[in-house]
Structures are given as C-alpha cells and as structure tokens.
PDB file of C-alpha atoms in Angstrom:
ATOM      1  CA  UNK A 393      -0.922  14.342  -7.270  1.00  0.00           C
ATOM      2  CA  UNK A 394       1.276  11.523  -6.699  1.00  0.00           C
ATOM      3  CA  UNK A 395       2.920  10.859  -9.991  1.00  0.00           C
ATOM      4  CA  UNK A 396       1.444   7.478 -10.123  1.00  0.00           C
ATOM      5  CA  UNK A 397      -2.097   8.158 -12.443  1.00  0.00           C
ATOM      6  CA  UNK A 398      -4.518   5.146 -12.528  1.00  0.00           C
ATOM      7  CA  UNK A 399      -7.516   5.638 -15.114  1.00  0.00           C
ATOM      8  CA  UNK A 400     -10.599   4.986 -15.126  1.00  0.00           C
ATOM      9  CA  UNK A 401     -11.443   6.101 -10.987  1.00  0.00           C
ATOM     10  CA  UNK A 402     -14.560   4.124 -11.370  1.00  0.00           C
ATOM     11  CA  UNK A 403     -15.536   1.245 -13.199  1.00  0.00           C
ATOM     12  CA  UNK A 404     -18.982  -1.022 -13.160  1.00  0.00           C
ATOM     13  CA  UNK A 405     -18.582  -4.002 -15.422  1.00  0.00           C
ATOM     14  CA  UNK A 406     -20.374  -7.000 -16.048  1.00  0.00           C
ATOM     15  CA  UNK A 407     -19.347 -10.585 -15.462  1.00  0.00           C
ATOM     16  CA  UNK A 408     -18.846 -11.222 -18.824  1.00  0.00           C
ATOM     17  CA  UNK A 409     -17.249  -7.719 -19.958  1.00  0.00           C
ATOM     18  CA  UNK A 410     -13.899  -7.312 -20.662  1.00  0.00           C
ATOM     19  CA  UNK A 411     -12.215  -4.290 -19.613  1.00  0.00           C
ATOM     20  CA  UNK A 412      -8.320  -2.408 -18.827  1.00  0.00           C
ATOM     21  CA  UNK A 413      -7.453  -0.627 -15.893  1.00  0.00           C
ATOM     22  CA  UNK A 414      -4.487   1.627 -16.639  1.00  0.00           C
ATOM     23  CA  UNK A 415      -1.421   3.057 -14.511  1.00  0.00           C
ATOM     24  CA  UNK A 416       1.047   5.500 -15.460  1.00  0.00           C
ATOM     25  CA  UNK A 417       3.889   6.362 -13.671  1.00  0.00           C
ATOM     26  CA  UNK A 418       5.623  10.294 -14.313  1.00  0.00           C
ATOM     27  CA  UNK A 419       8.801   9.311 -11.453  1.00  0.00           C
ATOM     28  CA  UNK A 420      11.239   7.667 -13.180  1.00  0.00           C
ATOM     29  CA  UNK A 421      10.781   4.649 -11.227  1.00  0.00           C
ATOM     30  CA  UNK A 422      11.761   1.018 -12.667  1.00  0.00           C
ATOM     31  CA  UNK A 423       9.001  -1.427 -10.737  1.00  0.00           C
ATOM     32  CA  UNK A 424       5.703  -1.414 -10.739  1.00  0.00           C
ATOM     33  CA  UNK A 425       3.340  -3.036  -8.683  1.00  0.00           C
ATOM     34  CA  UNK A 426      -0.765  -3.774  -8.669  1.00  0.00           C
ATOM     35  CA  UNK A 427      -2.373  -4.316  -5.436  1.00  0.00           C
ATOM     36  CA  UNK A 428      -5.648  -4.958  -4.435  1.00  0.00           C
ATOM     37  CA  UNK A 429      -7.542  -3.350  -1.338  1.00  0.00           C
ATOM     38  CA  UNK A 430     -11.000  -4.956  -0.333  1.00  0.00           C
ATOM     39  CA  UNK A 431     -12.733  -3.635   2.457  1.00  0.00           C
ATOM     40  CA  UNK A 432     -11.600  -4.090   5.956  1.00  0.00           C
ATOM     41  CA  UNK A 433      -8.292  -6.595   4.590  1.00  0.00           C
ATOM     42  CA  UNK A 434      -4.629  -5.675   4.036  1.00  0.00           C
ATOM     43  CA  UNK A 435      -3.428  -4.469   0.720  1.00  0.00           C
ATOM     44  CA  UNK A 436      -2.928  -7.975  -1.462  1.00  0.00           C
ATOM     45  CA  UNK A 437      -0.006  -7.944  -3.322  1.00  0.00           C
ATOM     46  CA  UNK A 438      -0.925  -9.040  -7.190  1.00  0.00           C
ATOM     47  CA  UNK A 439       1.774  -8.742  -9.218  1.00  0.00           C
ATOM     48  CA  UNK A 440       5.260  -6.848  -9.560  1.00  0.00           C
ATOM     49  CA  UNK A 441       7.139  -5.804 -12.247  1.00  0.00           C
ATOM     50  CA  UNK A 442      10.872  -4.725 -12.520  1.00  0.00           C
ATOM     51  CA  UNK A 443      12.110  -3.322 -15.792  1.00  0.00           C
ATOM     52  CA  UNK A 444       9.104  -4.394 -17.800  1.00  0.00           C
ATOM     53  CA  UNK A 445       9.810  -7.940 -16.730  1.00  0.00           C
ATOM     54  CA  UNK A 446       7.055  -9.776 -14.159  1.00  0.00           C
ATOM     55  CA  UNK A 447       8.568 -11.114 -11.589  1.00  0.00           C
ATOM     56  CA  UNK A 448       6.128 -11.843  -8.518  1.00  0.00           C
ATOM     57  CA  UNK A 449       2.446 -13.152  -9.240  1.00  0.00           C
ATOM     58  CA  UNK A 450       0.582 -13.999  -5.933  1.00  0.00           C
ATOM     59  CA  UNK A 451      -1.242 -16.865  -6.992  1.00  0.00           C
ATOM     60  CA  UNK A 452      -3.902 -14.252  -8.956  1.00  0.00           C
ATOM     61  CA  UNK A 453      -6.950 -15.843 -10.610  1.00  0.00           C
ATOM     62  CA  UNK A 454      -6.381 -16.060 -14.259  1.00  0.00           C
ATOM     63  CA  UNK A 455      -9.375 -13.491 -14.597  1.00  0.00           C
ATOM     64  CA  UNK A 456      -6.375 -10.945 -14.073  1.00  0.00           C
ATOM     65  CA  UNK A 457      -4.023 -10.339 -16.618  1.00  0.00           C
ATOM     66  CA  UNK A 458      -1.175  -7.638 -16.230  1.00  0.00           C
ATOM     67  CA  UNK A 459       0.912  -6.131 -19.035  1.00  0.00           C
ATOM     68  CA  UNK A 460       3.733  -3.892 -18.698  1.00  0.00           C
ATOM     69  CA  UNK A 461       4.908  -2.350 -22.106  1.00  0.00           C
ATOM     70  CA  UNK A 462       7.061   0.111 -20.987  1.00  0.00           C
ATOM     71  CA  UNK A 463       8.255   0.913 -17.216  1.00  0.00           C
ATOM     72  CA  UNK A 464       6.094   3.863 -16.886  1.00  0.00           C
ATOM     73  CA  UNK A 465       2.794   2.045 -17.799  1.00  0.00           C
ATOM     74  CA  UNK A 466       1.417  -0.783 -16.136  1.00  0.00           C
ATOM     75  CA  UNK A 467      -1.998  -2.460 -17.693  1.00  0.00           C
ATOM     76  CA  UNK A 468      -4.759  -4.920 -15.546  1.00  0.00           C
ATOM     77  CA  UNK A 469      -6.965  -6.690 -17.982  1.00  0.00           C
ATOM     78  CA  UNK A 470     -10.357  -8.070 -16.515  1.00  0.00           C
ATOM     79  CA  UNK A 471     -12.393 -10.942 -17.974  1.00  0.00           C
ATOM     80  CA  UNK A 472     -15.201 -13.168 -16.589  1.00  0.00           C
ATOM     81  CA  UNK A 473     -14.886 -11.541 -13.162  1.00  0.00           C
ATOM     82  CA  UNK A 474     -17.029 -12.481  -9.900  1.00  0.00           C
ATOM     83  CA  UNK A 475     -18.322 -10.331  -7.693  1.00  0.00           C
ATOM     84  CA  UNK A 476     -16.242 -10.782  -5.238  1.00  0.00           C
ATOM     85  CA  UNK A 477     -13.438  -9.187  -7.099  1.00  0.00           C
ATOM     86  CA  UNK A 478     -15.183  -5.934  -6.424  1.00  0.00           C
ATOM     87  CA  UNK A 479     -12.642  -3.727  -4.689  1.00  0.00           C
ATOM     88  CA  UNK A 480     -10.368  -0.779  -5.098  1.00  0.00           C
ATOM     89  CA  UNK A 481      -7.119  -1.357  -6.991  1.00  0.00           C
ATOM     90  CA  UNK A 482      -4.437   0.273  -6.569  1.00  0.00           C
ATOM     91  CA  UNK A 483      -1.056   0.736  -8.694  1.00  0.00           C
ATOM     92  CA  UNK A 484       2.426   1.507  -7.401  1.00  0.00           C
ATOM     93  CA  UNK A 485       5.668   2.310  -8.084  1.00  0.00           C
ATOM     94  CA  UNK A 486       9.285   2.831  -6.874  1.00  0.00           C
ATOM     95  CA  UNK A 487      12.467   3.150  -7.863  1.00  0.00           C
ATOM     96  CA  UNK A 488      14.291  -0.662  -7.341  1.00  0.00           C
ATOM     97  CA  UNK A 489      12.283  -3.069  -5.605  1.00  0.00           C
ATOM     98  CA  UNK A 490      14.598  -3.495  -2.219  1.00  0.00           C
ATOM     99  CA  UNK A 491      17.288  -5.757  -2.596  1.00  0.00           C
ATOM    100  CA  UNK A 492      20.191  -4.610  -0.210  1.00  0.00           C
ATOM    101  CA  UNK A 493      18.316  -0.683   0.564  1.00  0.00           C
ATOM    102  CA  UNK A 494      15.264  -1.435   1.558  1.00  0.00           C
ATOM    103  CA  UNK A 495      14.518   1.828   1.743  1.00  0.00           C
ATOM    104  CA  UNK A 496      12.355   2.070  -1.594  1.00  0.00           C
ATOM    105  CA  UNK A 497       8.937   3.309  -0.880  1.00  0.00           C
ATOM    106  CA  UNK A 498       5.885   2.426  -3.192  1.00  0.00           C
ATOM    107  CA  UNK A 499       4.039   5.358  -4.514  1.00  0.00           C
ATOM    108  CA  UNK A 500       0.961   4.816  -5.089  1.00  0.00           C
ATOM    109  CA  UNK A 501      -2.305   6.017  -7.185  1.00  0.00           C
ATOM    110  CA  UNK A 502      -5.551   6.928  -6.331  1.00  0.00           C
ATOM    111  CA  UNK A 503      -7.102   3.386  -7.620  1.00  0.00           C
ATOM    112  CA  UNK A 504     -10.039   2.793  -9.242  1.00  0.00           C
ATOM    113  CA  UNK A 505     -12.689   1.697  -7.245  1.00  0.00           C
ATOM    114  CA  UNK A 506     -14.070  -1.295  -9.214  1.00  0.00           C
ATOM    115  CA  UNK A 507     -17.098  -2.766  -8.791  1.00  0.00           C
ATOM    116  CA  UNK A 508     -18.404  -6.065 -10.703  1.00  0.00           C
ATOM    117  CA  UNK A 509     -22.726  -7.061 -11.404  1.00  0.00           C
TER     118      UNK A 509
ATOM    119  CA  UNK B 727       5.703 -15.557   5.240  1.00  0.00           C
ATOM    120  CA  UNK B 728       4.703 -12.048   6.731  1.00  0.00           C
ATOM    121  CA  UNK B 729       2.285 -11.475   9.843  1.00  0.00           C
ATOM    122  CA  UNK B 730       1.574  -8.197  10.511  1.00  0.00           C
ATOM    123  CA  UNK B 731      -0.929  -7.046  13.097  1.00  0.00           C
ATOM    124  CA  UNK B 732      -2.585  -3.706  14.160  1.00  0.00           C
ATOM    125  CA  UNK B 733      -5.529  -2.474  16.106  1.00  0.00           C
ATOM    126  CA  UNK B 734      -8.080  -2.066  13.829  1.00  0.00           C
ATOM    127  CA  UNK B 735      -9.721   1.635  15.297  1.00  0.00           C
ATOM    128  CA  UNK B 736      -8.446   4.389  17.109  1.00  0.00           C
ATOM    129  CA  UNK B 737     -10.223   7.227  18.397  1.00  0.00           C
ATOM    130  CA  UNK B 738      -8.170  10.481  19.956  1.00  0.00           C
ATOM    131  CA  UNK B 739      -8.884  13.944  20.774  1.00  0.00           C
ATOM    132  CA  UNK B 740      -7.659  17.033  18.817  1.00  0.00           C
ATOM    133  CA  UNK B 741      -4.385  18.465  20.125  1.00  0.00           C
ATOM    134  CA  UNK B 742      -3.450  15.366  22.162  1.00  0.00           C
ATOM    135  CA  UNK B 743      -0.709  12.383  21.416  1.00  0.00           C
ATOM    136  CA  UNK B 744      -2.205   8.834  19.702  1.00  0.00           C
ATOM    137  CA  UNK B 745       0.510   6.153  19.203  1.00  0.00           C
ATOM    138  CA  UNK B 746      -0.516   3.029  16.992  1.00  0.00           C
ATOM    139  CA  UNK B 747       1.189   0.196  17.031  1.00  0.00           C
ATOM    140  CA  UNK B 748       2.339  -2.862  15.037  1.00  0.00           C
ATOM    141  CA  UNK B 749       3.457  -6.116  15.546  1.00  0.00           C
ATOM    142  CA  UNK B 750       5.517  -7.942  12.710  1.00  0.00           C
ATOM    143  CA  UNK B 751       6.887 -11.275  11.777  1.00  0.00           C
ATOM    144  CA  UNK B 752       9.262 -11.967   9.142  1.00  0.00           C
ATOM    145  CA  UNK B 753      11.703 -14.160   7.554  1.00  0.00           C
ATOM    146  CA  UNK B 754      14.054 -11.662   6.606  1.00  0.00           C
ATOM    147  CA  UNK B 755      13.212  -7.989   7.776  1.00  0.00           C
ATOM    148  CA  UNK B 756      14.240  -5.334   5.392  1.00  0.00           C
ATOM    149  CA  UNK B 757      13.109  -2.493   6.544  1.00  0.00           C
ATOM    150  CA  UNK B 758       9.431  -1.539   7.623  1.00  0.00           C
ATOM    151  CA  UNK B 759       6.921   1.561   6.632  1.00  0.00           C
ATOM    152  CA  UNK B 760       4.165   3.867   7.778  1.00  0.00           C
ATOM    153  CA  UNK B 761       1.719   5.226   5.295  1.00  0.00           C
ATOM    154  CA  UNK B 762      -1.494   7.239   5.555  1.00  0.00           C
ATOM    155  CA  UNK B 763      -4.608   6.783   3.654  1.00  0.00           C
ATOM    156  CA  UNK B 764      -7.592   9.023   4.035  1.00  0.00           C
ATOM    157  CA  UNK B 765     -10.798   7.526   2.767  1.00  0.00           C
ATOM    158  CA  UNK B 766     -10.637   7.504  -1.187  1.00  0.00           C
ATOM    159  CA  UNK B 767      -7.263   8.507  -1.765  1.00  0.00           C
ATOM    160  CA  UNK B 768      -3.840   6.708  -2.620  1.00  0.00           C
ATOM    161  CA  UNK B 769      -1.699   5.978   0.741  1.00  0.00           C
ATOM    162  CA  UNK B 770       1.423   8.438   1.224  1.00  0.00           C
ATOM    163  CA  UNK B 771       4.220   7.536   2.392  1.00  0.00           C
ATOM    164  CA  UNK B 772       5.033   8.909   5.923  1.00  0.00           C
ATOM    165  CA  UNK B 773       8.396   7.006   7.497  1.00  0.00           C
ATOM    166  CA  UNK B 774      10.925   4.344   7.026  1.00  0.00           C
ATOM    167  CA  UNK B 775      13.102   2.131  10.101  1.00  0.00           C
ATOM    168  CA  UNK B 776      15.074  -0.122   9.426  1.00  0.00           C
ATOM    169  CA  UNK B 777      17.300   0.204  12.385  1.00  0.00           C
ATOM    170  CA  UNK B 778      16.292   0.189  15.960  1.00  0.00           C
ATOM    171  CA  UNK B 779      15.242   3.648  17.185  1.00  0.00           C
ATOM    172  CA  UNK B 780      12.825   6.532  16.629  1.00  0.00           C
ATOM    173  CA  UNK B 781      13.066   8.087  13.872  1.00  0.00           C
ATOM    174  CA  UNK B 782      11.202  11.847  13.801  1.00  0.00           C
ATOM    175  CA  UNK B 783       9.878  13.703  10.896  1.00  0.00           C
ATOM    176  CA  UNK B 784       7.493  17.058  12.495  1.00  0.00           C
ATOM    177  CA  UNK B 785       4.357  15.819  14.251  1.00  0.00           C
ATOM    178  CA  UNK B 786       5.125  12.460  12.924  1.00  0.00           C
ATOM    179  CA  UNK B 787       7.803   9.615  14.687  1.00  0.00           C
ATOM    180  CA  UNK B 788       7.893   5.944  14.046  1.00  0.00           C
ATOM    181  CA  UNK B 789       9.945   3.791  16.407  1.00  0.00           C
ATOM    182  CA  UNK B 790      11.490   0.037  15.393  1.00  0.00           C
ATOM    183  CA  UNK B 791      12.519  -2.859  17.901  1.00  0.00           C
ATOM    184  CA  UNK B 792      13.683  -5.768  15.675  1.00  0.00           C
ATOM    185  CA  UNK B 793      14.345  -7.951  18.116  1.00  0.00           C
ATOM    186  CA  UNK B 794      10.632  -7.532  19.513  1.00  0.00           C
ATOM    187  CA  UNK B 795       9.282  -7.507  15.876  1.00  0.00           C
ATOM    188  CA  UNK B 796       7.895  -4.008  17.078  1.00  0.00           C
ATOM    189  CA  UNK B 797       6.879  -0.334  15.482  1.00  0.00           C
ATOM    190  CA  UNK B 798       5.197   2.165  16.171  1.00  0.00           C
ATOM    191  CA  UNK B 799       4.028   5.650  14.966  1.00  0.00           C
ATOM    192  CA  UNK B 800       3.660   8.263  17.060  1.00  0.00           C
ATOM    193  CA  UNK B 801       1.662  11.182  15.972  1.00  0.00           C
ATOM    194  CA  UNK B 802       1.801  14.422  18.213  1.00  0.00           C
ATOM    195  CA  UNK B 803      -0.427  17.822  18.470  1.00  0.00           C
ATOM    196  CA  UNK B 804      -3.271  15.558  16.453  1.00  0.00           C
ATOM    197  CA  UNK B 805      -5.212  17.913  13.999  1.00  0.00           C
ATOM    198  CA  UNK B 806      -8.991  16.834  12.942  1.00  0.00           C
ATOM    199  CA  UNK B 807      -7.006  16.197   9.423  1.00  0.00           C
ATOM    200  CA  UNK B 808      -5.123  13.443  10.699  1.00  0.00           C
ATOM    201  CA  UNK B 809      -8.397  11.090  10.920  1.00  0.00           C
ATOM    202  CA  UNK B 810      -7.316   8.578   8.032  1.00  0.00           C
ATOM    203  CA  UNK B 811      -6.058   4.659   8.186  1.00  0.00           C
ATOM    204  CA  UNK B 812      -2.579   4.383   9.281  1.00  0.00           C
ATOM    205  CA  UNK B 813      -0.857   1.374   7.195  1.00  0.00           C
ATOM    206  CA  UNK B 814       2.285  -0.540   8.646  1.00  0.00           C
ATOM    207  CA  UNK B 815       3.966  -2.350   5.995  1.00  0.00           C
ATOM    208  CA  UNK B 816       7.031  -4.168   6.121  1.00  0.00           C
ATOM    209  CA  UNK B 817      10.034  -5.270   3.253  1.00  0.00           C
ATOM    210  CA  UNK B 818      11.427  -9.183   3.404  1.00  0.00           C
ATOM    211  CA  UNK B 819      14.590  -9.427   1.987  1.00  0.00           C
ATOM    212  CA  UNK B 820      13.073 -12.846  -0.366  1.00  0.00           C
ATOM    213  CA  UNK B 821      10.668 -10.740  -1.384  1.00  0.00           C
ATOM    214  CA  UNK B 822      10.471  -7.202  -3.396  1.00  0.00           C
ATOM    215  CA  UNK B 823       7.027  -5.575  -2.725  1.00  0.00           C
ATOM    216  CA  UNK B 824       5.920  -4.609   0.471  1.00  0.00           C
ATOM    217  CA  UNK B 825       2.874  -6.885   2.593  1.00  0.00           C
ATOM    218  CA  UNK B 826       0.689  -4.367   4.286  1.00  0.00           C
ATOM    219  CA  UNK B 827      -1.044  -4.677   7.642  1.00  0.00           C
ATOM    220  CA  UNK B 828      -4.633  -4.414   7.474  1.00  0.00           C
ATOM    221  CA  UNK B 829      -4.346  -0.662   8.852  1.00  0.00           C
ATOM    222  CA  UNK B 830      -5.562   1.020  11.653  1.00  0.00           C
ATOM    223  CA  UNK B 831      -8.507   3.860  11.309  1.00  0.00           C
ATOM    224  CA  UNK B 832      -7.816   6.768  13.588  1.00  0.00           C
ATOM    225  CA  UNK B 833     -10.611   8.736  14.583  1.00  0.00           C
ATOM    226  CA  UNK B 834      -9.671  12.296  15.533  1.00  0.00           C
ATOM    227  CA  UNK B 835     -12.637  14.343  18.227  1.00  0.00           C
ATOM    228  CA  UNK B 836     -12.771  17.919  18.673  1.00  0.00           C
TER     229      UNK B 836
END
C-alpha cells in the first residue's frame, strides 16, 4: 500500500464509451500527477496538478480530460478513445512539485491497466 | 528538453553485484531518482542525488556525476526478489514532474 489508490485496476471499454479512472491520495501531498506507461516506453507525463490548479498538460489528446476537485483526488475522464491508448495509467503524488528542493519524490499507485476494443 | 537513456535488460546472478546505469541530459538538473517497479505494481521510490557522490541506503547505492550527466545504481548481495525494472528519472528546474527513462529490466538467476 502506497497511499496513492487508483480504482478501477482494470478497465475494457469501447471506443465510444465513456468512462473515469479515479486516484486518491491518503499523504497529505499537494500535487498530483497522471502518467501514462505503454509497453516498452518511458513513463509519459500527462498532466500535473498543484493545489487543485492544472498546471502542466503535455500536449494530451482531447480524448483525456483530468479533474482535480480536491488535492487528494485526482479524476481521468475517457471518451472516443483509440486503441492505441491502451496502456497502464498510473497516478502520483508528492508533496510540492520541486521548485528550489528537488528532492520531492512521486508516489505512485498501482494503475489501472486499461485496455480499449 | 530531457534525454534520458538506459540499457534496456539486465541479467545477474543471485548473491552477486549488478550496476545499471543512466545517461541524462537536461536544461536545468534538479535532482535525479531511482525507482523500482516489479511487473504489475506501482514504482517505489528507492534514492535521490542531487549532488555529486554515492549516496548508500542497505543493498542499494546510486551514484551522480553532473558534469558527465551520469548515475548509476548499484545494487549489492542481489536476491531473486530484486528481478523488477529499474526506472531513472530526473527533475528540471522549468519543469515540476519528473521525465522517466524507459527503465531497465533486471533479470536475477539462481
């Protein structure tokens, strides 16, 4: 156990469902972060959010849409998705995102393994 | 932008020493991480340089060269339970998440 819960672990959806992947976080941390982990590439950074506020999006396909009510959950809404966006994603957290101590490690969830038809 | 590289598989034999590397390039280096990942599960944190040297935790050391945009984690006494994917990620000081290497997959043999 990590502190960092994502729900559901698993997830088959269609191209035209629409579904939520959720993240909460139990550490008291203030950013949040989604990343996503396809087989045999780096971790992509998707978004990050700092005190409920986005402020990174890597150029993510509208498909994707985050929402942060709170800093202890983090939301990834999924519509229309292609195949390729089959992967496992993965939610962080930490407490500060850097800034002069970089010395703020992510902690991270177990994912959910998602897998589009 | 980032660059990270890192041998993509490593195989060692139980009980011995296995040191993976990583090569980095950066705008603005702000410190750089290790993390494990066994198949299925959430990476875990293992160390953190930000200043040249080796830094040792048990079994586990990770050494930084800035200059040489260089790390590496050293893991000693390997134990079949250290077969996973090593990740090296590193901090930029314009940016605030971390950008992961593509990880290495250590292989531990009886």
């Amino acid at each position: 156990e990590t502190g960092v819960t994502q729900t559901p672990r698993h997830l088959v959806m269609g191209m035209t469902n629409k579904k939520s992947l959720k993240c909460e976080q139990h550490l008291g941390h203030n950013a949040m972060y989604w990343y996503k982990q396809s087989a045999k590439k780096p971790l992509e950074l998707m978004f990050v959010y700092s005190l409920e506020e986005r402020v990174e999006n890597n150029s993510v396909p509208s498909r994707f849409s985050p929402e942060c009510p709170n800093s202890s959950h983090l939301f990834l809404h999924l519509h229309t998705l292609q195949p390729e966006d089959s992967a496992l994603y993965l939610c962080a957290s930490s407490l500060g995102t850097g800034g002069s101590n970089g010395n703020t490690e992510a902690f991270f969830g177990q994912g959910t393994r998602l897998t589009v038809v | 932008g980032q660059n990270i590289d890192q041998p993509t598989e490593m195989t060692a034999t139980e009980g011995a020493i296995v040191q993976i590397n990583c090569t980095y390039q950066t705008s603005g280096f702000n410190g750089l991480f290790w993390y494990q990942q066994h198949a299925g599960e959430a990476p875990t944190f293992l160390s953190y340089n930000v200043l040249d040297g080796l830094e040792e935790k048990g079994r586990f050391s990770s050494f930084l060269s800035r200059s040489k945009g260089y790390s590496y984690l050293l893991l000693k006494e390997l134990q079949m339970k250290d077969s996973a994917s090593y990740l090296c990620a590193v901090r930029d000081t314009g940016r605030r998440a971390l950008t992961f290497g593509s990880g290495t997959r250590l292989q531990v043999q009886p």
